[in-house]
Amino acid sequence: MKTMRAAVCPRPGGPEVLEIRELPVPAVRDGWSLVRIRGAGLNRSELRTRQGHSPSVRFPRVLGIECVGTVAASTDPRLPEGTTVAAMMGEMGRAFDGGYAEYALLPDPLLMPVTTTLPWTVLAALPETYLTAHGALDALGIGTGGRLLVRGGTSSVGLAAASIAAAHGVDVATTTRRPDKAAALTGHVLIDDGGPLTGLAELWPDGPDWVLDLVGARTAVESLRLVRRGGTVCVAGSLSGWIVPDFEPIAKIPSGTKLTAFHSDDRKGSTELLQRIVGEVEAGTYRPHVDRVFPLDDIAAAHRYMEEDRAAGKLVVVP
């Protein structure tokens, strides 16, 4: 095959700027292998890149910071043709073309070979979501038992983190702004209407031991007040933006309370962990929630759906 279909973002703008084009299949070069893409999870960072909020990105660009598929042409002996692989981050879909296509040329170190019986649409929902959730929970220092509050609970990472934590015996509460999405959540559900978070004090009078804040800028300071004294808050999402204005650490962080963060790029190439996650999903221990699957032709509709916050869980696109 000499050409492929890809969703190209030619310039910053709304969902309507995304175009399906015929492009040459990338030529393999040293240190890079060609992947036939079978599915790609959608992420809010791609939405922001499309809007023009990623200054380093040059257009036109094929977006997509993750994908799953099979090796079509290899330059790495550990990755023979036909190997099932996943890839994420490492400037994928930013410095070079990413997952919104039938094929992608990707750096060999990003490719994570996995053995699985999962459908492509389920496998595509795992890499960025579950590796991020695992990394954030590790950053919090979560052990067996204890109390975890997940803010932004109906996001794909929020649902994954709750699933992982519950499997380790953690008591989990999650927040959502949308009462109509509450049915997608398990455990204690709290409605976050933009004011002070209600119901938490009645549930846990001393506060949670950990807060995983996926909302980000809007809620980070409040999360520091909600966690028990000496507990830990991890900011690992930016549903409300990246910057906390007028943040004064000594005034805003209670003495002894810890604030940390997690960036999913730290988990790129984590083959062993991803294989373990796949095994837990196959065993039914983790239950990924795929909200909707879109064909590549409907990529603009998929971005619009994501931008309107209609999803409860992961969105996946298939070429």
Short mmCIF file of N, CA and C in Angstrom, two decimals, residues 70-145:
data_model
loop_
_atom_site.label_atom_id
_atom_site.label_comp_id
_atom_site.label_asym_id
_atom_site.label_seq_id
_atom_site.Cartn_x
_atom_site.Cartn_y
_atom_site.Cartn_z
N THR A 70 -0.60 -3.28 14.78
CA THR A 70 0.38 -4.33 14.50
C THR A 70 1.55 -3.74 13.73
N VAL A 71 2.72 -4.31 13.95
CA VAL A 71 3.92 -3.85 13.24
C VAL A 71 3.81 -4.27 11.78
N ALA A 72 3.89 -3.28 10.89
CA ALA A 72 3.80 -3.54 9.45
C ALA A 72 5.18 -3.64 8.81
N ALA A 73 6.15 -2.90 9.33
CA ALA A 73 7.54 -2.96 8.85
C ALA A 73 8.44 -2.56 10.01
N SER A 74 9.39 -3.42 10.34
CA SER A 74 10.16 -3.25 11.58
C SER A 74 11.62 -2.95 11.32
N THR A 75 12.20 -2.14 12.22
CA THR A 75 13.65 -1.95 12.25
C THR A 75 14.22 -2.41 13.58
N ASP A 76 13.42 -3.14 14.39
CA ASP A 76 13.82 -3.58 15.72
C ASP A 76 13.63 -5.08 15.83
N PRO A 77 14.70 -5.85 16.11
CA PRO A 77 14.59 -7.31 16.18
C PRO A 77 13.57 -7.80 17.21
N ARG A 78 13.29 -7.01 18.23
CA ARG A 78 12.31 -7.44 19.25
C ARG A 78 10.88 -7.22 18.78
N LEU A 79 10.71 -6.61 17.61
CA LEU A 79 9.38 -6.28 17.11
C LEU A 79 9.19 -6.83 15.70
N PRO A 80 9.07 -8.14 15.54
CA PRO A 80 8.86 -8.69 14.19
C PRO A 80 7.53 -8.24 13.62
N GLU A 81 7.43 -8.27 12.30
CA GLU A 81 6.17 -7.88 11.64
C GLU A 81 5.02 -8.73 12.16
N GLY A 82 3.88 -8.08 12.38
CA GLY A 82 2.71 -8.76 12.91
C GLY A 82 2.56 -8.67 14.41
N THR A 83 3.60 -8.18 15.11
CA THR A 83 3.52 -8.05 16.57
C THR A 83 2.46 -7.03 16.96
N THR A 84 1.63 -7.38 17.94
CA THR A 84 0.67 -6.42 18.50
C THR A 84 1.42 -5.44 19.39
N VAL A 85 1.22 -4.15 19.15
CA VAL A 85 1.94 -3.13 19.91
C VAL A 85 0.99 -2.00 20.31
N ALA A 86 1.40 -1.29 21.35
CA ALA A 86 0.76 -0.04 21.74
C ALA A 86 1.85 1.02 21.81
N ALA A 87 1.46 2.27 21.66
CA ALA A 87 2.41 3.38 21.77
C ALA A 87 1.69 4.59 22.32
N MET A 88 2.44 5.42 23.06
CA MET A 88 1.86 6.66 23.58
C MET A 88 2.97 7.65 23.90
N MET A 89 2.62 8.91 23.86
CA MET A 89 3.46 10.03 24.27
C MET A 89 4.78 10.09 23.49
N GLY A 90 5.82 10.63 24.12
CA GLY A 90 7.10 10.78 23.43
C GLY A 90 7.02 11.73 22.25
N GLU A 91 6.15 12.75 22.34
CA GLU A 91 5.93 13.75 21.28
C GLU A 91 5.16 13.21 20.08
N MET A 92 4.56 12.03 20.25
CA MET A 92 3.70 11.47 19.22
C MET A 92 2.51 12.40 18.98
N GLY A 93 2.19 12.66 17.72
CA GLY A 93 1.08 13.55 17.39
C GLY A 93 1.38 15.02 17.65
N ARG A 94 2.64 15.30 17.96
CA ARG A 94 3.05 16.69 18.25
C ARG A 94 4.30 17.05 17.42
N ALA A 95 5.43 16.40 17.72
CA ALA A 95 6.64 16.62 16.93
C ALA A 95 6.64 15.80 15.65
N PHE A 96 5.87 14.69 15.65
CA PHE A 96 5.71 13.85 14.45
C PHE A 96 4.29 13.31 14.45
N ASP A 97 3.85 12.81 13.29
CA ASP A 97 2.45 12.42 13.12
C ASP A 97 2.08 11.24 14.02
N GLY A 98 0.82 11.29 14.50
CA GLY A 98 0.37 10.33 15.49
C GLY A 98 -0.72 9.39 15.02
N GLY A 99 -1.65 9.10 15.92
CA GLY A 99 -2.55 7.96 15.79
C GLY A 99 -3.80 8.14 14.97
N TYR A 100 -4.11 9.35 14.48
CA TYR A 100 -5.34 9.55 13.70
C TYR A 100 -5.11 9.18 12.25
N ALA A 101 -4.76 7.93 11.99
CA ALA A 101 -4.40 7.52 10.64
C ALA A 101 -4.46 6.00 10.53
N GLU A 102 -4.31 5.50 9.29
CA GLU A 102 -4.26 4.05 9.08
C GLU A 102 -2.88 3.48 9.41
N TYR A 103 -1.85 4.31 9.28
CA TYR A 103 -0.48 3.89 9.59
C TYR A 103 0.23 5.04 10.32
N ALA A 104 1.22 4.68 11.14
CA ALA A 104 2.07 5.69 11.77
C ALA A 104 3.49 5.16 11.83
N LEU A 105 4.44 6.03 11.55
CA LEU A 105 5.86 5.71 11.71
C LEU A 105 6.28 6.20 13.09
N LEU A 106 6.70 5.27 13.94
CA LEU A 106 6.93 5.59 15.35
C LEU A 106 8.32 5.14 15.80
N PRO A 107 8.93 5.89 16.74
CA PRO A 107 10.23 5.48 17.27
C PRO A 107 10.14 4.13 17.97
N ASP A 108 11.10 3.26 17.71
CA ASP A 108 11.07 1.93 18.30
C ASP A 108 10.94 1.93 19.83
N PRO A 109 11.61 2.84 20.56
CA PRO A 109 11.49 2.80 22.02
C PRO A 109 10.07 3.07 22.54
N LEU A 110 9.20 3.69 21.70
CA LEU A 110 7.82 3.94 22.14
C LEU A 110 6.94 2.70 22.03
N LEU A 111 7.35 1.73 21.22
CA LEU A 111 6.48 0.60 20.92
C LEU A 111 6.53 -0.43 22.04
N MET A 112 5.34 -0.76 22.56
CA MET A 112 5.19 -1.70 23.67
C MET A 112 4.50 -2.96 23.16
N PRO A 113 5.24 -4.05 22.93
CA PRO A 113 4.60 -5.28 22.46
C PRO A 113 3.75 -5.90 23.57
N VAL A 114 2.54 -6.32 23.24
CA VAL A 114 1.66 -6.95 24.22
C VAL A 114 1.02 -8.20 23.61
N THR A 115 0.71 -9.14 24.48
CA THR A 115 -0.04 -10.34 24.10
C THR A 115 -1.42 -10.21 24.71
N THR A 116 -2.47 -10.34 23.89
CA THR A 116 -3.81 -10.09 24.41
C THR A 116 -4.87 -10.75 23.52
N THR A 117 -6.01 -11.02 24.15
CA THR A 117 -7.20 -11.47 23.41
C THR A 117 -8.26 -10.38 23.38
N LEU A 118 -7.94 -9.19 23.90
CA LEU A 118 -8.92 -8.12 23.97
C LEU A 118 -9.26 -7.59 22.58
N PRO A 119 -10.49 -7.13 22.35
CA PRO A 119 -10.81 -6.45 21.09
C PRO A 119 -9.97 -5.18 20.94
N TRP A 120 -9.75 -4.79 19.70
CA TRP A 120 -8.93 -3.60 19.45
C TRP A 120 -9.51 -2.37 20.13
N THR A 121 -10.83 -2.24 20.16
CA THR A 121 -11.44 -1.04 20.74
C THR A 121 -11.21 -0.96 22.24
N VAL A 122 -11.13 -2.11 22.91
CA VAL A 122 -10.84 -2.11 24.35
C VAL A 122 -9.35 -1.86 24.57
N LEU A 123 -8.50 -2.55 23.80
CA LEU A 123 -7.06 -2.34 23.94
C LEU A 123 -6.69 -0.88 23.70
N ALA A 124 -7.36 -0.25 22.72
CA ALA A 124 -7.06 1.15 22.40
C ALA A 124 -7.40 2.10 23.55
N ALA A 125 -8.28 1.66 24.44
CA ALA A 125 -8.69 2.51 25.57
C ALA A 125 -7.71 2.45 26.73
N LEU A 126 -6.69 1.60 26.66
CA LEU A 126 -5.87 1.34 27.85
C LEU A 126 -4.58 2.15 27.98
N PRO A 127 -3.76 2.34 26.93
CA PRO A 127 -2.39 2.81 27.18
C PRO A 127 -2.31 4.13 27.94
N GLU A 128 -2.78 5.21 27.37
CA GLU A 128 -2.66 6.52 28.02
C GLU A 128 -3.49 6.55 29.31
N THR A 129 -4.68 5.99 29.28
CA THR A 129 -5.59 6.06 30.42
C THR A 129 -5.06 5.29 31.62
N TYR A 130 -4.77 4.02 31.42
CA TYR A 130 -4.40 3.18 32.56
C TYR A 130 -2.95 3.39 33.01
N LEU A 131 -2.04 3.70 32.09
CA LEU A 131 -0.67 4.01 32.51
C LEU A 131 -0.64 5.33 33.28
N THR A 132 -1.46 6.29 32.88
CA THR A 132 -1.55 7.55 33.63
C THR A 132 -2.14 7.31 35.01
N ALA A 133 -3.23 6.54 35.07
CA ALA A 133 -3.87 6.26 36.36
C ALA A 133 -2.90 5.55 37.30
N HIS A 134 -2.19 4.55 36.79
CA HIS A 134 -1.21 3.84 37.62
C HIS A 134 -0.13 4.79 38.12
N GLY A 135 0.39 5.61 37.22
CA GLY A 135 1.46 6.52 37.60
C GLY A 135 1.02 7.52 38.65
N ALA A 136 -0.21 8.04 38.50
CA ALA A 136 -0.72 9.02 39.46
C ALA A 136 -0.93 8.37 40.83
N LEU A 137 -1.46 7.15 40.85
CA LEU A 137 -1.66 6.46 42.13
C LEU A 137 -0.32 6.14 42.78
N ASP A 138 0.68 5.79 41.98
CA ASP A 138 2.03 5.58 42.53
C ASP A 138 2.58 6.87 43.12
N ALA A 139 2.34 8.00 42.41
CA ALA A 139 2.82 9.29 42.92
C ALA A 139 2.15 9.65 44.25
N LEU A 140 0.90 9.24 44.42
CA LEU A 140 0.19 9.47 45.69
C LEU A 140 0.70 8.57 46.80
N GLY A 141 1.32 7.45 46.44
CA GLY A 141 1.80 6.51 47.45
C GLY A 141 0.69 5.65 48.02
N ILE A 142 -0.31 5.36 47.21
CA ILE A 142 -1.45 4.58 47.69
C ILE A 142 -1.04 3.15 48.00
N GLY A 143 -1.53 2.66 49.16
CA GLY A 143 -1.32 1.27 49.54
C GLY A 143 -2.65 0.58 49.69
N THR A 144 -2.66 -0.53 50.39
CA THR A 144 -3.90 -1.27 50.63
C THR A 144 -4.73 -0.53 51.68
N GLY A 145 -6.03 -0.41 51.44
CA GLY A 145 -6.90 0.31 52.36
C GLY A 145 -6.75 1.81 52.19
#
